[in-house]
């Protein structure tokens, strides 16, 4: 036994016997289901490492099934085994979230190769997740944060056009956008992940890196520029020991420069969270920062 | 039908034909990079700038996204047009000095070494691969990330995308040959500089392919 | 939370006199004419009743019951109102295009552009915060004129208070039947929602703004098709700036003829400017078009503080240009500004004195635009980057002969070949500063001298021993311990250690015993 569990979805006893044999011979633990509801019950009750779906399940389209499983468990690799393979289905299956599309007639050694590859990918992702946990960051694995994201999307009616607003609210709640959060949003709003990623990296208000509890934004609008805004920014950089765009080690402050916060009459200005500090001098800065824990 | 002047000729084309398509049909040369006949034109590289005069107003427009207008006059090689193209091409060469197609265009347009510090990017950011992946393949595995001078073409998070079907389309449409299609073993790299990834086998020919 | 406006109230109060002065007797207010800002400071923006009590929502029933949509469009055309967001396209003609455009799905949209990105301008924020119903009323009238049933207010996320005010105003207007279905029993339906921007200056550009509303990254696309033909989700869409919308109720109520009586031949009405920088009275002002810069800067603004010499006004934000002292009698309208190489833009007027380095200012705007370029087209993405490199070399004393000409060559290509307005106007700050302050560029390039003593690579800080009382304030604030000297003895700046942060200069000038003992060479 290698400790890895594969869920086999097939209605055919023949396919089940053949694949179970091959997989068990390789040390995998195999569980199987012949109907979609059973399949989802298994998904809910035990930890699985991979799903192998045959296209012979009664009353269920294997592509729809792939999408549903992928939405629920975006990290769980899904391999589709086709008894009647076609190029079109292969492309579709991949687009629906499958890791691989195989012909049922493929040699056992190739099947095992594919499965090993899929599991390797998953292990990389697990390592990445553990790495994050070790750094005590907001972890998406917390069911709470999934629920929080879902409720944010609900407020926006799960409308794909509200992507920017959804990401803003997630950013406010979780202080930054995790990769998992972006994947989850892409899945639920039905937007291809590359588009979500483009949006998340295009706009300045989003961060894909952890942010501090307080955001210090130094205005470098024109009025602030001619009134010494750069000096204020440099003073803050020295005071906090970080450069603009960075976060202090204790995650207390993130420092950034912004282009005009619209109170040019008070230049030079810097903003901590939503508090505006106008007509500041370099000397006052340390005492202002003391107010933010 | 639309009738308009291009240089010293009168052209007649279907409604909705772009200035660039009309020029190509008439055998008049306009340089392009981000244009691909099978894809939606986006007017990104600005090499196809031409002078357009219509109703007493004259200005420069990108030929690939400007429909030919009845009664207008287009000039494709005025001194001003050449001056614009020269700067645009110099900027591109300075970004990607090693890309062959830029040097070829440089020879044709008489543009040599750019007067700027050279970078060494492989990608022109023309977006043809992104559009092909979305419009033709339908996989939408790659996209633009970041913005401005920091823009890049990437799969999400710069890791191999689960949406990529290793079809190789991006490699064949790329004018800079940033990607190359190669037959490989089961492990190779995909989309430029990302890490090794397990490649997929083509369901038709049974070979492993990847773009790198 | 402390909003910026809370803080302004804490500023010095007027000296006590026997009678309270009237607004009109104060230089700052005397020559202003308030139309868009008509309710400034007079109402609580959170209470719709106060807006109604001051005559608000009177234009709406007139537009709904006494006028046909065509008549509304005609009234706006007669008024001569032009887009207040920057380009100055005639609003009435824009409305007519959207009105006459056919929509395949039957939907049309109107949008209020409050993505105020120009550094130095804050009239959109102020209008939304102080008088949100005026903007909404304008939008409902516009929607009626163009046959739109849905509208969006696209606000910068950096303006949280403005977002709250406009959101609350929408809720109240819906409660009063002034928004939603069957408005005032007229059978006309119109809904408005608020969309927050994601932090991208380029989203002020119409096609980028629409992409952002649709949930995509804000990269502009080529025109045609124009938004009036194919905008949001492929439907005819009309986008106007906040200030434009806020003018509409006035025009409908008092007539286009009346409005066109204000201003100049080509530029009608009033314009809000944010008068900031090195000027005594800073803030938003609203004046008739055609007022001279001199009146604005010296009569309203009270001139340059601390006896410094006036040098230039920067108009129109990063896409605008610098207007030198020699053009101080320029009447401010769309045409005159364009002739001077600047633009109206959204109305930022930043006053500079002799302590502002024009090359450094050009570099500032260019690096702003470099960060904000969407990166789609080559001249804007690569060209602005190269301009910034050259300007950085110049201000860091690495300039070489030919740099100025290189900048002009780049400027030409960027202006002519860029895809959208951001790129097409990006060279303006460079071109105008070269045009009017070429000697400053030459001084940097040829003599490695910064006449305004701003560029760090070309200056040193020194102590005037005769003036220094040895108060040690500068020693305390120096972050790198570059200043030494015992108490009561003249201090000394170690030029090797000095990072030229200016902290000593600042404290000596305003806070030290002697004052002005540190100078910049």
mmCIF file of C-alpha atoms in Angstrom, chain C residues 206-379:
data_model
loop_
_atom_site.group_PDB
_atom_site.id
_atom_site.type_symbol
_atom_site.label_atom_id
_atom_site.label_comp_id
_atom_site.label_asym_id
_atom_site.label_seq_id
_atom_site.Cartn_x
_atom_site.Cartn_y
_atom_site.Cartn_z
ATOM 1 C CA UNK C 206 -13.888 55.383 -22.143
ATOM 2 C CA UNK C 207 -13.171 51.997 -23.705
ATOM 3 C CA UNK C 208 -10.970 50.969 -20.762
ATOM 4 C CA UNK C 209 -13.633 52.122 -18.328
ATOM 5 C CA UNK C 210 -16.229 49.975 -20.064
ATOM 6 C CA UNK C 211 -13.916 46.957 -20.002
ATOM 7 C CA UNK C 212 -13.534 47.498 -16.273
ATOM 8 C CA UNK C 213 -17.310 47.694 -15.721
ATOM 9 C CA UNK C 214 -17.636 44.434 -17.651
ATOM 10 C CA UNK C 215 -15.187 42.845 -15.196
ATOM 11 C CA UNK C 216 -12.097 42.795 -17.397
ATOM 12 C CA UNK C 217 -8.737 44.508 -17.168
ATOM 13 C CA UNK C 218 -8.871 48.095 -18.343
ATOM 14 C CA UNK C 219 -7.049 47.973 -21.651
ATOM 15 C CA UNK C 220 -8.380 50.455 -24.207
ATOM 16 C CA UNK C 221 -9.476 49.165 -27.590
ATOM 17 C CA UNK C 222 -9.361 50.936 -30.942
ATOM 18 C CA UNK C 223 -12.231 53.137 -32.030
ATOM 19 C CA UNK C 224 -14.399 52.809 -34.121
ATOM 20 C CA UNK C 225 -16.729 51.397 -32.953
ATOM 21 C CA UNK C 226 -17.414 54.320 -30.660
ATOM 22 C CA UNK C 227 -19.153 53.748 -27.322
ATOM 23 C CA UNK C 228 -22.241 55.514 -28.683
ATOM 24 C CA UNK C 229 -22.516 52.722 -31.299
ATOM 25 C CA UNK C 230 -21.156 49.753 -29.407
ATOM 26 C CA UNK C 231 -20.310 50.220 -25.765
ATOM 27 C CA UNK C 232 -21.105 48.170 -22.691
ATOM 28 C CA UNK C 233 -21.971 44.609 -23.698
ATOM 29 C CA UNK C 234 -22.128 45.794 -27.305
ATOM 30 C CA UNK C 235 -24.940 48.304 -26.623
ATOM 31 C CA UNK C 236 -24.937 52.063 -27.245
ATOM 32 C CA UNK C 237 -23.393 53.722 -24.208
ATOM 33 C CA UNK C 238 -22.930 57.348 -23.242
ATOM 34 C CA UNK C 239 -20.206 58.287 -20.800
ATOM 35 C CA UNK C 240 -19.974 61.708 -19.209
ATOM 36 C CA UNK C 241 -17.846 63.080 -16.448
ATOM 37 C CA UNK C 242 -19.280 63.877 -12.973
ATOM 38 C CA UNK C 243 -19.111 67.628 -13.508
ATOM 39 C CA UNK C 244 -20.853 67.348 -16.874
ATOM 40 C CA UNK C 245 -23.749 65.468 -15.279
ATOM 41 C CA UNK C 246 -23.963 67.958 -12.409
ATOM 42 C CA UNK C 247 -24.472 70.810 -14.912
ATOM 43 C CA UNK C 248 -27.438 69.131 -16.595
ATOM 44 C CA UNK C 249 -30.183 69.983 -14.054
ATOM 45 C CA UNK C 250 -29.230 73.689 -14.274
ATOM 46 C CA UNK C 251 -29.388 73.613 -18.053
ATOM 47 C CA UNK C 252 -32.753 71.870 -18.175
ATOM 48 C CA UNK C 253 -34.211 74.142 -15.511
ATOM 49 C CA UNK C 254 -32.949 77.484 -16.774
ATOM 50 C CA UNK C 255 -32.524 76.688 -20.459
ATOM 51 C CA UNK C 256 -29.628 76.140 -22.808
ATOM 52 C CA UNK C 257 -29.822 79.726 -24.005
ATOM 53 C CA UNK C 258 -29.149 81.035 -20.511
ATOM 54 C CA UNK C 259 -26.217 78.661 -20.018
ATOM 55 C CA UNK C 260 -24.635 79.600 -23.325
ATOM 56 C CA UNK C 261 -24.612 83.241 -22.190
ATOM 57 C CA UNK C 262 -21.802 82.351 -19.800
ATOM 58 C CA UNK C 263 -18.246 81.765 -21.000
ATOM 59 C CA UNK C 264 -16.468 82.333 -24.294
ATOM 60 C CA UNK C 265 -17.345 81.794 -27.955
ATOM 61 C CA UNK C 266 -16.381 78.128 -28.108
ATOM 62 C CA UNK C 267 -16.361 77.206 -24.420
ATOM 63 C CA UNK C 268 -19.640 77.813 -22.635
ATOM 64 C CA UNK C 269 -20.554 77.857 -18.997
ATOM 65 C CA UNK C 270 -18.360 77.551 -15.958
ATOM 66 C CA UNK C 271 -15.546 75.170 -15.079
ATOM 67 C CA UNK C 272 -14.404 73.828 -11.746
ATOM 68 C CA UNK C 273 -10.667 73.963 -11.172
ATOM 69 C CA UNK C 274 -8.680 72.560 -8.332
ATOM 70 C CA UNK C 275 -6.253 75.308 -7.541
ATOM 71 C CA UNK C 276 -3.384 73.773 -5.636
ATOM 72 C CA UNK C 277 0.368 73.809 -5.257
ATOM 73 C CA UNK C 278 2.343 76.923 -4.394
ATOM 74 C CA UNK C 279 -0.612 79.235 -3.963
ATOM 75 C CA UNK C 280 -2.000 80.947 -0.855
ATOM 76 C CA UNK C 281 -5.660 79.887 -1.185
ATOM 77 C CA UNK C 282 -5.901 76.283 -2.260
ATOM 78 C CA UNK C 283 -9.119 74.476 -3.070
ATOM 79 C CA UNK C 284 -11.849 74.004 -5.632
ATOM 80 C CA UNK C 285 -13.011 77.056 -7.518
ATOM 81 C CA UNK C 286 -15.697 77.455 -10.149
ATOM 82 C CA UNK C 287 -15.340 80.302 -12.612
ATOM 83 C CA UNK C 288 -16.794 81.295 -15.981
ATOM 84 C CA UNK C 289 -14.805 80.014 -18.936
ATOM 85 C CA UNK C 290 -12.431 82.633 -20.269
ATOM 86 C CA UNK C 291 -11.214 84.007 -16.962
ATOM 87 C CA UNK C 292 -7.499 84.732 -17.209
ATOM 88 C CA UNK C 293 -4.895 82.702 -15.408
ATOM 89 C CA UNK C 294 -3.783 85.879 -13.668
ATOM 90 C CA UNK C 295 -7.219 86.389 -12.117
ATOM 91 C CA UNK C 296 -7.338 82.758 -11.062
ATOM 92 C CA UNK C 297 -3.878 82.554 -9.541
ATOM 93 C CA UNK C 298 -3.529 86.031 -8.060
ATOM 94 C CA UNK C 299 -7.057 87.333 -7.369
ATOM 95 C CA UNK C 300 -8.699 84.070 -6.321
ATOM 96 C CA UNK C 301 -5.621 82.151 -5.286
ATOM 97 C CA UNK C 302 -3.959 85.085 -3.543
ATOM 98 C CA UNK C 303 -0.653 84.563 -5.346
ATOM 99 C CA UNK C 304 2.392 82.565 -4.366
ATOM 100 C CA UNK C 305 3.050 82.208 -0.624
ATOM 101 C CA UNK C 306 6.130 83.276 1.306
ATOM 102 C CA UNK C 307 7.124 85.904 -1.225
ATOM 103 C CA UNK C 308 8.427 83.369 -3.732
ATOM 104 C CA UNK C 309 8.286 84.103 -7.423
ATOM 105 C CA UNK C 310 5.527 82.646 -9.626
ATOM 106 C CA UNK C 311 6.914 80.379 -12.335
ATOM 107 C CA UNK C 312 4.231 78.359 -14.123
ATOM 108 C CA UNK C 313 0.837 76.691 -13.895
ATOM 109 C CA UNK C 314 0.431 73.059 -14.777
ATOM 110 C CA UNK C 315 -2.983 72.481 -16.317
ATOM 111 C CA UNK C 316 -4.768 69.269 -17.159
ATOM 112 C CA UNK C 317 -2.873 66.680 -15.141
ATOM 113 C CA UNK C 318 -0.344 64.258 -16.604
ATOM 114 C CA UNK C 319 -1.827 64.755 -20.069
ATOM 115 C CA UNK C 320 -1.644 68.506 -19.783
ATOM 116 C CA UNK C 321 1.119 71.016 -20.004
ATOM 117 C CA UNK C 322 2.930 73.779 -18.170
ATOM 118 C CA UNK C 323 1.959 77.362 -18.908
ATOM 119 C CA UNK C 324 4.726 79.846 -18.161
ATOM 120 C CA UNK C 325 4.530 83.272 -16.574
ATOM 121 C CA UNK C 326 4.681 84.947 -19.976
ATOM 122 C CA UNK C 327 1.211 83.545 -20.746
ATOM 123 C CA UNK C 328 -0.320 84.558 -17.415
ATOM 124 C CA UNK C 329 -2.985 86.661 -19.174
ATOM 125 C CA UNK C 330 -4.215 83.658 -21.148
ATOM 126 C CA UNK C 331 -8.012 83.352 -20.971
ATOM 127 C CA UNK C 332 -8.693 79.814 -19.776
ATOM 128 C CA UNK C 333 -10.884 77.851 -22.166
ATOM 129 C CA UNK C 334 -10.506 74.675 -24.266
ATOM 130 C CA UNK C 335 -9.056 76.423 -27.339
ATOM 131 C CA UNK C 336 -6.618 78.753 -25.608
ATOM 132 C CA UNK C 337 -5.199 75.989 -23.444
ATOM 133 C CA UNK C 338 -4.726 73.754 -26.472
ATOM 134 C CA UNK C 339 -2.916 76.565 -28.286
ATOM 135 C CA UNK C 340 -0.523 76.853 -25.363
ATOM 136 C CA UNK C 341 0.202 73.104 -25.622
ATOM 137 C CA UNK C 342 -1.793 72.189 -22.516
ATOM 138 C CA UNK C 343 -5.324 70.836 -22.174
ATOM 139 C CA UNK C 344 -8.305 71.597 -19.963
ATOM 140 C CA UNK C 345 -8.269 68.022 -18.709
ATOM 141 C CA UNK C 346 -10.440 67.575 -15.681
ATOM 142 C CA UNK C 347 -9.362 70.992 -14.387
ATOM 143 C CA UNK C 348 -6.292 70.589 -12.249
ATOM 144 C CA UNK C 349 -4.338 73.820 -11.916
ATOM 145 C CA UNK C 350 -1.102 73.348 -10.054
ATOM 146 C CA UNK C 351 0.814 76.488 -9.326
ATOM 147 C CA UNK C 352 4.605 76.315 -9.274
ATOM 148 C CA UNK C 353 7.058 78.778 -7.890
ATOM 149 C CA UNK C 354 10.753 79.258 -8.521
ATOM 150 C CA UNK C 355 11.538 76.255 -6.275
ATOM 151 C CA UNK C 356 10.003 73.833 -8.784
ATOM 152 C CA UNK C 357 12.342 72.209 -11.285
ATOM 153 C CA UNK C 358 10.568 71.832 -14.609
ATOM 154 C CA UNK C 359 12.716 68.914 -15.762
ATOM 155 C CA UNK C 360 12.038 67.074 -12.522
ATOM 156 C CA UNK C 361 8.331 67.841 -12.970
ATOM 157 C CA UNK C 362 8.370 66.432 -16.510
ATOM 158 C CA UNK C 363 10.113 63.332 -15.201
ATOM 159 C CA UNK C 364 7.468 63.040 -12.486
ATOM 160 C CA UNK C 365 4.587 63.058 -14.979
ATOM 161 C CA UNK C 366 6.326 60.708 -17.356
ATOM 162 C CA UNK C 367 7.064 58.183 -14.630
ATOM 163 C CA UNK C 368 3.437 58.458 -13.509
ATOM 164 C CA UNK C 369 2.290 57.645 -17.037
ATOM 165 C CA UNK C 370 4.837 54.849 -17.373
ATOM 166 C CA UNK C 371 3.284 53.130 -14.362
ATOM 167 C CA UNK C 372 -0.227 53.759 -15.621
ATOM 168 C CA UNK C 373 0.271 52.744 -19.250
ATOM 169 C CA UNK C 374 -1.733 49.598 -19.897
ATOM 170 C CA UNK C 375 1.129 48.213 -21.990
ATOM 171 C CA UNK C 376 -0.951 47.268 -25.006
ATOM 172 C CA UNK C 377 0.561 49.463 -27.722
ATOM 173 C CA UNK C 378 4.264 49.850 -28.406
ATOM 174 C CA UNK C 379 4.745 53.637 -28.543
#
